[in-house]
Structures are given as C-alpha cells and as structure tokens.
C-alpha cells in the first residue's frame, strides 16, 4: 500500500517524511531522516537506547510507529545541546566519565533529562528506578548515577 | 509478511467499523508496547492496525461524582500518575500499572493493552480484578460491560468478538475502610515479566476485621485468576497468622502454573502464597490508615 | 624501565575523553550508523534446529522475488583446510570458521547461518528469507557439557580427533590440557583438612548493547572496503580475506565506534557475508544483527563444570589443589579451558597443583572471548572452596588468602615465576577497608573472593605526527572500547610536554596504520600505550635533532624538557629553548615533516589481581538476592586515567554480579534458545545495584615506562564467588551452581530447612 505522509516536529523543526506502517519512529529517525543518535539495541523496548521525547513524554522510539508521529513533537539527542553549548547533563557525563563505549549514552541522556525536568531533587533510588529501562553493560551504572545526581544538585544551585 | 493498513479513527463508531470490516487480522493499537514487538518479531501479521488513541474516550481518566473512576483503555501509566487522587485512592492498581516495564514503557503502556494482550503474567490485571474493575466494550452489536476477569480466556486470547474493542474501564469508588496492593516477584528489580503476581483488595471494619476481599493471582495459570477461596480465608479475620496461613494455602491450591524460562511450578506455587500474605498485609495497612 | 618518572603532568588526571563530545551529542558513528548510496540490506536465514544435516537448499523462489539482488549459501565460500593458522596472536581453524559463518554439511546450533540475502529493502530481504527452503534431517543434539562427554552422546563432528589424549571412537572432546606443579599426592598427604566439591556455571553472553553491524562495498576491480563495529579491524581483514579468497591488500577495514564488545567482537560473523553479497551484487551491502540474532548466533562464553579437591594444614597452609575443569566450546572446538586452568588458583602460592581441562563441543553457538576468558568460571569454584576451607579451619577468609598469597618469586602453577605483583596489597587493602568490618543485619551476609588475569601485550604500531602549528596527532590501530584514546593521548602529552588538548588521538583503518593486534586481553593502554610512548619519544628525538640543526650543534647536545628543546648543558652553548611549536614551524627548512613511529610485539604484560567484598541480603521466602554493598580492590599498576580505570572495575564487577545471579542461556527440549532478548536474558539494571566502591592499588609493572598493567578483565573474575560466599554467610546455604537465581536459591534454602523441620 501507499506510504504514509507524516508531518511532525523534530527538535523544534517542522519535518515531513514518508513511511510504511511497519516502520517504527526509530526506523524513520535513523533510516529516513539520518538522525542516527538514537540507537537500536533491542527493538523491543528492553534497552532504552532509542529513548526520545514524544509530546513531552519519555518513550522508546522503537515502540512507536512512524505513522503515530503525525502532528506530534519529537525530541531526540540531536536536539539536546543548544548550539555549541552542551546541556549540563552532557557536560557532566563527560566530566564524570559516565560513558565507556557510548552506545547507551544518548538514551541515558534523554531519559535523565526527562527525570530532572519532572523531579529536580531525585534520590539515588529514584534515579536508579527511573533509568532502569536504560541498559548499560560497560559502566555498572555507578558513574552514570553520580553524574545525574551531580547535575540535579548543580541545576538546583547547590554546590556539588 | 503483508503490507499493513494503518488507521487512526477519531470515534468509537469509526473504529468498530474498521475492525469489523477488516479482511484478515486486525489489531488494535493503544500504547503499542506489546503490538510493536509482535509485529517486529513476526509473531503477528495483521492486515490492519487501528490506532485508538485519537478517540477521546480512550484517552481520559476521570473521577466521577460518586468517587468511581472511568479510565480510558489507552491512557498510559505515566498519565495516570499525574492524576491528583487516583494513585492515593487505588495504590495497588497504580502500582501494578507502574510495574509494566520501564519509565519509557510507562509513557505508552495502557490498561487496555495489558489486558487484551492476554498474557497470564500481565501486571495490571490481578490488581484490576482485585479492585473489581469492569471493562466497557464497543462492537458492531453496540456496547456491553463485563468484569475484567471475563476478558482473557487463554494465553493471547480474549473473549472479545470480531470488531469489538475495550473503550474504557470502570473502577468503583474506594469503599470506606478499603485498601489494595499489588506485588509481583521478578528476578531483577525492574524490566522483567512477573514470575508471580498477586493483587489484593479488601475492606476492614472499624474493629480491623476484614469484611470483604478479592484476591487475584497472575502467572500461575493460563489466565489471571480470581481466587475466591483465598478471599474466604481472610474475610471475618484480623489477618492473624492463621488467616494468613490459610490465605497462603488457598492461593497455592489455586495455582496450576507451568515450568518455563521464568520460573518453575514449585517456585511459582510457593511464591504465590508468600506474595498473597504480603500483599494482604499491605492492603490492610492501607485500609487501616485511612 | 619504570621509575623513569614518578611525577606527572597529565598521566593520572581525569581529562575529558577526546571522543566524548561526539558521544554525548549523538554524532558518533557506530556500526549500524554508516550508510552508502545505493546500499542493499542483507539478512541471514538461520537454523531453527540445534543439530541437523542439510540435505539441500533451494533459493530460487527468493532470488525471483522483485528487489532481491543476491542470495548466498555455503556454496559461495570455498572450503578451508583443517589447520590451526596464526592470526595475530590467536590460532584459528579456518575450516571451523568458514562453517561457523555459513553452515555447510550440518547446522550445529539454533541460529546457525544457512543463507543470506541482499535486497533493496530490509522488508524485502526478510520476505525473501521466508522463500528459501532448506531440507533438514534433524539429528539428536546435546547442550550440556557433562552429557556431551558421556558415551553415546550425539556426536557433532565424526572426524573430530581430540588433542592431548587418546579417544576410542567418535567424541565431542576436542582437547585435554594438563598443568602440573610439584607433587599433589605428597601435598594431600601433608594436608590435615581435605575438601572436595563440584561446581557448574551457565553459558552467559557478553551482552554488549550494540548488535553486530557491517557495511561492505566491493568494487569491480575487486577492491573491498568494510566498515564495521569490531574489536580488531586487522582481524576482520585477515579473516574476511581468507574466507572470501582475497588478498589482504584488497581489503580496507575501517572500524566504527564500537558499542561494547567484552571479547564478543573479536571474531567475524557478518563481514564475510556482506563482502560476498557485495561482490555478487555489485552494490554496497549493509548487514545488522537483530538482538535475537546476537544471542542466538554470536559467541557466548562457555558453560562449565568442575570438580576440585583442596588440602591444607590446620595452621592454614594450602598444601595441594587438584581439579578437573570441563568447558563447552559451542559448536566448534576452542573453549577457554586452558586459561581457566591457568587462572583457577593463580593468586596463591601452592606448591602442589594438578589441573586437567577438557574442551568439549556442544550444540550451542561457538563461544567467543568474554572478559578474562575462562577465569571467572574456574575461579567461581576455586574461590568458593577456599571460602569453605577458611570456615573449616576457623580462619578469616581474607587472612587465609593473605597467608597463601602469591608474591614476587612465587612459581605459578601455570609456569612462570611472578615478578613484582600486587596481590597481597589487594587483600591487605580489603582487610583494612571500612566495608570489611561494617555491621550486617538479619538475612544479610558478606563474601569475599579474589581473581587473577594475565593481561597480554602483542603487536602494536603507532605514529605520532607533529603538526605545523605545534599540535600532534596520534594514530594507532585499536578500536577504543572504553576510553583508551584518552589514555593514549595522556601518555603522548606527557612525553611531548604539550597540553593534552593539543594531542588528537585517532584510530586508523587497516590501510593507514601498521598492524595492531585486536583490542582484547587488557592490552591497549599497556601495549599500544607503549608503542605510543615510543613513537612520541621517536618524535622527540627528531625534534632534538632539528633543534641541533637550528643551533648548529651536535644532536646529542640537545635534550627535551617540558615540551622544549634545550641545550643539554652550558657547554653546548647559550640558546633560548625551542618549543615544540617553534620546531614544528621550522620543520620544512630543517628536514621536512616530523613523524614519530614505533612498531613492536610488546612483551612484559604485568599480571593483574583483585579482591572483592560483597554484601547481600537474601529474602528467605522467595530466594531473591539484593546486592547491598560492593567494594572492588585491584592492582592496576598505574592508573593513566583513573576515572576509566574505576569504570572498568565497576563494569566488570557488575557483569560478574549478573553472571552470579540471573544471566544464563535457557534452552527448550529441542535445543532452541528460549531467552534471546534482554527481557529474559537478565543483565543487571540500574535499580539492581548499589554504587560500586573501588580501591585502586598501584604496584607498577616494571616492564612499562609508566608501570601500566591491564585493568579491564580482572574485575569480572571474583564476583561470582564473592556473591556465593556472601549468600552462604547470610543463609548457611552453599550454592554450587550458577546462576543463583531466585528459584534455585529458594529450592536450596528449602532443602536446607527440611531437616530442621523434621527434627
């Protein structure tokens, strides 16, 4: 059948694309729009590497059909830095060595940003449970959790 | 593998017409957290996917004047969390909904999808059954309302007829002295399918005696169970050790699980009793504290 | 070699990694992020059977599907002789390799590749797979290592001739290895306490988050380019050239950023297939594994089974250790049973040791390296039985380890006599830690365990190019899997005496840097680091010569200090120091470009040791284990970048915790993998864990200029026994099988409770 013509907003820019029903939002981002910062680790919602914001809600883009993006707003890792200024989470991930191989990093950053926007003062346990859907096999999570906690403290204006 | 038609109707009637008129397999898309996995792995090969999220009724969670709730079948857990009273009044239902997958899944997963996927391990279903929820179904023959426990009939199969879908759920007003809880056992702390799940809703009188109860078990039988013997074991008691032991035994007796990659028959049976005891205690604490 | 420098400007700092910004913005290109115009999508048809003979394959219907441009089967690959060939440091059998990438006579595991398709879209390629018809004769299969060794077991390869032993008929045993030190009989005769125990471990996967991916493009003149995620671009080149019948110089392999490997990306799966499909279709071909394919068809590590006997005197001297270790290799020989034997009791000075190992083929995917291959398996048993021995002798488990600790001069059971090592220091630091004496609550327990890994050197080549503006580019050839570019740049900055941010480290493709053995064995910061240090020193020598030329003095009259050429003494003359930038600017007039170079087969890897402490809480009614607290102490030689050293330790420990508690390959009765996904192959998630405390011990490796030892592998060795010992301490129940998942632990707890109930 004919492809769907989808009009949407990605990282603040109006975007149009064509997709088949079977193509997920992740497939569209990566294969049609060349936004390869969102990663496919499982295609089943189990690893979080494809995390994006859909109308302000954290989702796995592998579990959203491309056609569902019609009229919606999508935010990806590519939209996280403002110009040449990294988001504080991005900066602290670098400073705290919160990444090793880096494949899970975009998903963690998108998810952590969503957390801090809702809860500026999360406990360690809250951070760990919020990020439980983002798998990292390299770091043992320690430095990721610390970077998120430190960023939260900084954003709250507390010295870290 | 065929090409798939995709529709996103704005009304219940349009959705029913599409589903009823489909040639070949038609699938309802709510949060998509099961359907997209099945599509990708070729477990399903539908001719039509109907996204019901553009239908207002499926997308709203409202507290009615009498304290009851009407919950759209496609409302996501993260949305329910943002309701000002729901989680406080029905913490067990909310917990069970919360336990369906990660934060990302929470942004999408719905009660309607969790129920109609018809997995015996679905987290929200034991809590819905314990809470006495009913489902409002629309179909070519009009509307009907049935208890949640009547919808799954076998793993992956529901009692919905061709062209029917769940539009919303009714959750009764929390009774005075009422409390509910849901517990599940998973090997990790998150991201697993329940090895056993248990929902308990009960009502205590002023003296702390259980006056009514509903106990439901997941992942211990082909469908989620409403265990009436388990409720009988605690009604009329103060949830003393003997009552909890009787509850444990009734739950174990109701189990007919399988050995699979997630657990053994022995393990599931034993843990069903453990979780029932623990969930009953939590539900009673909640009932008593209000 | 060491001790040249003890004060550092850059080494030991927590600098921001050079590849960091690309990785936090989504800009970094990983395996599946690469695309070429006109590219086809390739997909693999995989066996649904654990063991079957392939009678025939009919691809005609698939080839006829519009959009399908090419189909390949084993017929597209020439057979290879059964011989062990050197490929870098590894010995590989190309007969097995050609059969693993594409099944020939038989399929040997669920997921074994039988055909591949290239089509204009992924959807068409997937549809084409369904049109390929394979006629299988299904055979009996065997998954379990002990069952595979029994007489009458289904035989995978009738022609398999075991090495190191006699076989009376067809067998699944591919090899027997023996290690002997001293006289074990005499050792047991001296012992006052002797324990004998058996242990098993499940097959586990490396679990990297990035699935395998490759793009291959073969042009009409036979020149091929491959872009892929791999731990070794030179390995991909060598194996692909051999399997596709090409010359090495015809293939240029560019490694992408790599999304984890842990040993699992030290072999080829997709690259030869994509190359063959590209050659057949005349188009670039991209192939990506799904997560399911990663689990079903890429290498896990072995499941193991072992029996140990240990003897000691009442005053705590271990007098003898004897063991048999059986590791399954998957479908083709090559389990890590040899290192498993060598590492089992390497932390200890035991005079009498005998270890026998068996390499056994079974109907699972061929194992691939996984972080300290073999050692975590053998150490699980060894560190468990030593814990029991400590209890039996009334010793604190760390004091018993300290009493028997290997040290400088100890002759290891696997051969060498240790130079300066830091094992004792790790035990002492563990004993001294606040963690070790912290109080515990009900249902809680504490366990300790130690671990060893050799670490390796190997072939490395590096170039340090001095740029005309006074910056430098370091070109090396090891995919950076966890921050090695930062370590290499820190060492280069230290040597050159310029700012770390002025050093740009890049990873060359196979045609732009000399041969580098793959990223593995904890070798990159050590061995390639050594090559980088030597290449930087070569550049410094050249810059001193240039300064001598400018000053018109003898070149030995110039030395390098803090990034400047200076006269070696006042006798040479009175010259203003020349900075690296000054010399670089004048290089056209003084002899041309300044390029430091070094290539060598690096020797002198320093053994690594670790001691871990783990606290658990056990739910006695459900068998669930919660990790409450975890401390890892490790001798790292010298931490070049402390954050990434800690990260390696934390990550390794957590992989070990996953191996201990929940990770396992689960098969159904037909030999099909039941849990090929992250839903049911349960790697640890963030909420499962506490912070992982690290104690970094620095006992420098005297054969590296900065004292570096490998770091990445040791930390996965102790955790399984540390967790088991903690569970025993919490419950009194000794778990001898991994994983210690809730159903297994509850069954063990119930079995232990039964006698009490009967009393």
GROMACS .gro file of C-alpha atoms in nm, chain A residues 20-23 27 30-31 34-44 46-49 76-81 83-84 86 89-91 93-106 108-109 124-125 127-147 149, chain C residues 14-17 19-21 23-30 32-35 123 204-211 257-260 262 286 288-292 370-371 480-483 641-644 646-648 650-652 654-655 658 663 677-679 681 683-693:
model
  148
   20UNK     CA    1   0.528   0.236   0.575
   21UNK     CA    2   0.310   0.113   0.859
   22UNK     CA    3   0.577  -0.129   0.977
   23UNK     CA    4   0.843   0.138   1.016
   27UNK     CA    5   1.347   0.339   1.183
   30UNK     CA    6   1.764   0.663   1.161
   31UNK     CA    7   1.693   0.547   0.807
   34UNK     CA    8   1.959   1.032   0.917
   35UNK     CA    9   1.922   1.113   1.286
   36UNK     CA   10   2.135   0.818   1.398
   37UNK     CA   11   2.195   0.943   1.753
   38UNK     CA   12   1.902   0.730   1.870
   39UNK     CA   13   2.032   0.373   1.878
   40UNK     CA   14   1.872   0.034   1.827
   41UNK     CA   15   1.992  -0.212   2.090
   42UNK     CA   16   1.695  -0.447   2.102
   43UNK     CA   17   1.391  -0.320   1.906
   44UNK     CA   18   1.170  -0.448   2.186
   46UNK     CA   19   1.408  -0.352   2.675
   47UNK     CA   20   1.726  -0.142   2.645
   48UNK     CA   21   1.625   0.225   2.617
   49UNK     CA   22   1.898   0.316   2.369
   76UNK     CA   23   1.599   1.343   2.019
   77UNK     CA   24   1.956   1.351   2.145
   78UNK     CA   25   2.049   1.565   1.847
   79UNK     CA   26   1.839   1.846   1.992
   80UNK     CA   27   1.977   1.835   2.344
   81UNK     CA   28   2.270   2.076   2.318
   83UNK     CA   29   2.409   2.547   1.963
   84UNK     CA   30   2.762   2.482   2.082
   86UNK     CA   31   2.617   2.125   2.592
   89UNK     CA   32   2.392   1.652   3.178
   90UNK     CA   33   2.603   1.613   2.866
   91UNK     CA   34   2.884   1.814   3.022
   93UNK     CA   35   2.861   1.282   3.165
   94UNK     CA   36   3.191   1.388   3.007
   95UNK     CA   37   3.348   1.517   3.325
   96UNK     CA   38   3.238   1.220   3.536
   97UNK     CA   39   3.331   0.955   3.276
   98UNK     CA   40   2.971   0.836   3.276
   99UNK     CA   41   3.023   0.661   2.943
  100UNK     CA   42   3.259   0.397   2.820
  101UNK     CA   43   3.159   0.268   2.479
  102UNK     CA   44   2.891   0.536   2.445
  103UNK     CA   45   2.620   0.337   2.267
  104UNK     CA   46   2.371   0.372   2.554
  105UNK     CA   47   2.466   0.733   2.626
  106UNK     CA   48   2.210   0.914   2.405
  108UNK     CA   49   2.052   0.775   2.914
  109UNK     CA   50   2.085   1.147   2.850
  124UNK     CA   51   1.963   0.782   4.427
  125UNK     CA   52   1.691   0.517   4.435
  127UNK     CA   53   1.733   0.789   3.969
  128UNK     CA   54   1.810   0.419   3.955
  129UNK     CA   55   1.446   0.317   3.904
  130UNK     CA   56   1.377   0.593   3.652
  131UNK     CA   57   1.676   0.476   3.449
  132UNK     CA   58   1.613   0.103   3.494
  133UNK     CA   59   1.490   0.083   3.135
  134UNK     CA   60   1.822   0.208   3.002
  135UNK     CA   61   2.072  -0.075   2.988
  136UNK     CA   62   2.444  -0.009   3.015
  137UNK     CA   63   2.682  -0.301   3.001
  138UNK     CA   64   3.009  -0.107   3.044
  139UNK     CA   65   2.990   0.115   3.350
  140UNK     CA   66   2.799  -0.078   3.614
  141UNK     CA   67   2.585   0.242   3.625
  142UNK     CA   68   2.786   0.395   3.911
  143UNK     CA   69   2.926   0.694   3.726
  144UNK     CA   70   2.602   0.749   3.533
  145UNK     CA   71   2.402   0.774   3.854
  146UNK     CA   72   2.661   1.006   4.008
  147UNK     CA   73   2.659   1.232   3.702
  149UNK     CA   74   2.277   1.331   4.085
  464UNK     CA   75   4.076   1.282   3.480
  465UNK     CA   76   4.084   1.455   3.145
  466UNK     CA   77   3.776   1.470   2.922
  467UNK     CA   78   3.798   1.197   2.662
  469UNK     CA   79   3.574   1.124   2.161
  470UNK     CA   80   3.341   1.241   2.434
  471UNK     CA   81   3.154   1.525   2.274
  473UNK     CA   82   2.922   1.052   2.209
  474UNK     CA   83   2.704   1.279   2.422
  475UNK     CA   84   2.551   1.454   2.123
  476UNK     CA   85   2.464   1.151   1.911
  477UNK     CA   86   2.718   1.248   1.649
  478UNK     CA   87   2.945   0.946   1.696
  479UNK     CA   88   2.906   0.684   1.423
  480UNK     CA   89   2.862   0.330   1.549
  482UNK     CA   90   2.487   0.049   1.217
  483UNK     CA   91   2.508   0.426   1.165
  484UNK     CA   92   2.704   0.401   0.842
  485UNK     CA   93   2.533   0.418   0.503
  573UNK     CA   94   1.140  -0.575   0.436
  654UNK     CA   95   2.643  -1.632   2.952
  655UNK     CA   96   2.663  -1.367   2.683
  656UNK     CA   97   2.884  -1.058   2.671
  657UNK     CA   98   2.565  -0.858   2.637
  658UNK     CA   99   2.706  -0.556   2.454
  659UNK     CA  100   2.423  -0.316   2.376
  660UNK     CA  101   2.529  -0.263   2.013
  661UNK     CA  102   2.439  -0.551   1.782
  707UNK     CA  103   3.288   0.346   1.715
  708UNK     CA  104   3.214   0.024   1.899
  709UNK     CA  105   2.918  -0.017   2.128
  710UNK     CA  106   3.070  -0.269   2.365
  712UNK     CA  107   3.394  -0.753   2.601
  736UNK     CA  108   2.468  -0.341   0.492
  738UNK     CA  109   2.286  -0.569   1.104
  739UNK     CA  110   2.205  -0.841   1.352
  740UNK     CA  111   1.884  -0.816   1.547
  741UNK     CA  112   1.915  -0.857   1.922
  742UNK     CA  113   1.772  -1.208   1.885
  820UNK     CA  114   3.439  -1.286   2.716
  821UNK     CA  115   3.640  -1.072   2.957
  930UNK     CA  116   3.852   0.230   2.163
  931UNK     CA  117   3.609   0.032   2.367
  932UNK     CA  118   3.621   0.216   2.696
  933UNK     CA  119   3.832   0.530   2.685
 1091UNK     CA  120   4.310   0.786   3.353
 1092UNK     CA  121   4.170   0.700   3.698
 1093UNK     CA  122   3.805   0.751   3.600
 1094UNK     CA  123   3.821   0.497   3.320
 1096UNK     CA  124   3.746   0.278   3.800
 1097UNK     CA  125   3.488   0.241   3.524
 1098UNK     CA  126   3.648  -0.082   3.403
 1100UNK     CA  127   3.287  -0.118   3.820
 1101UNK     CA  128   3.165  -0.251   3.489
 1102UNK     CA  129   3.349  -0.580   3.526
 1104UNK     CA  130   2.860  -0.569   3.765
 1105UNK     CA  131   2.889  -0.812   3.475
 1108UNK     CA  132   2.481  -1.056   3.658
 1113UNK     CA  133   2.223  -1.450   3.350
 1127UNK     CA  134   1.643  -1.097   2.427
 1128UNK     CA  135   1.712  -0.851   2.706
 1129UNK     CA  136   1.370  -0.928   2.856
 1131UNK     CA  137   1.839  -1.272   2.937
 1133UNK     CA  138   2.158  -0.836   3.267
 1134UNK     CA  139   2.170  -0.608   3.572
 1135UNK     CA  140   1.967  -0.287   3.553
 1136UNK     CA  141   2.045   0.034   3.742
 1137UNK     CA  142   1.798  -0.035   4.021
 1138UNK     CA  143   1.954  -0.375   4.096
 1139UNK     CA  144   2.276  -0.225   4.220
 1140UNK     CA  145   2.444  -0.010   4.479
 1141UNK     CA  146   2.737   0.213   4.394
 1142UNK     CA  147   3.045   0.001   4.324
 1143UNK     CA  148   3.322   0.123   4.551
   0.00000   0.00000   0.00000
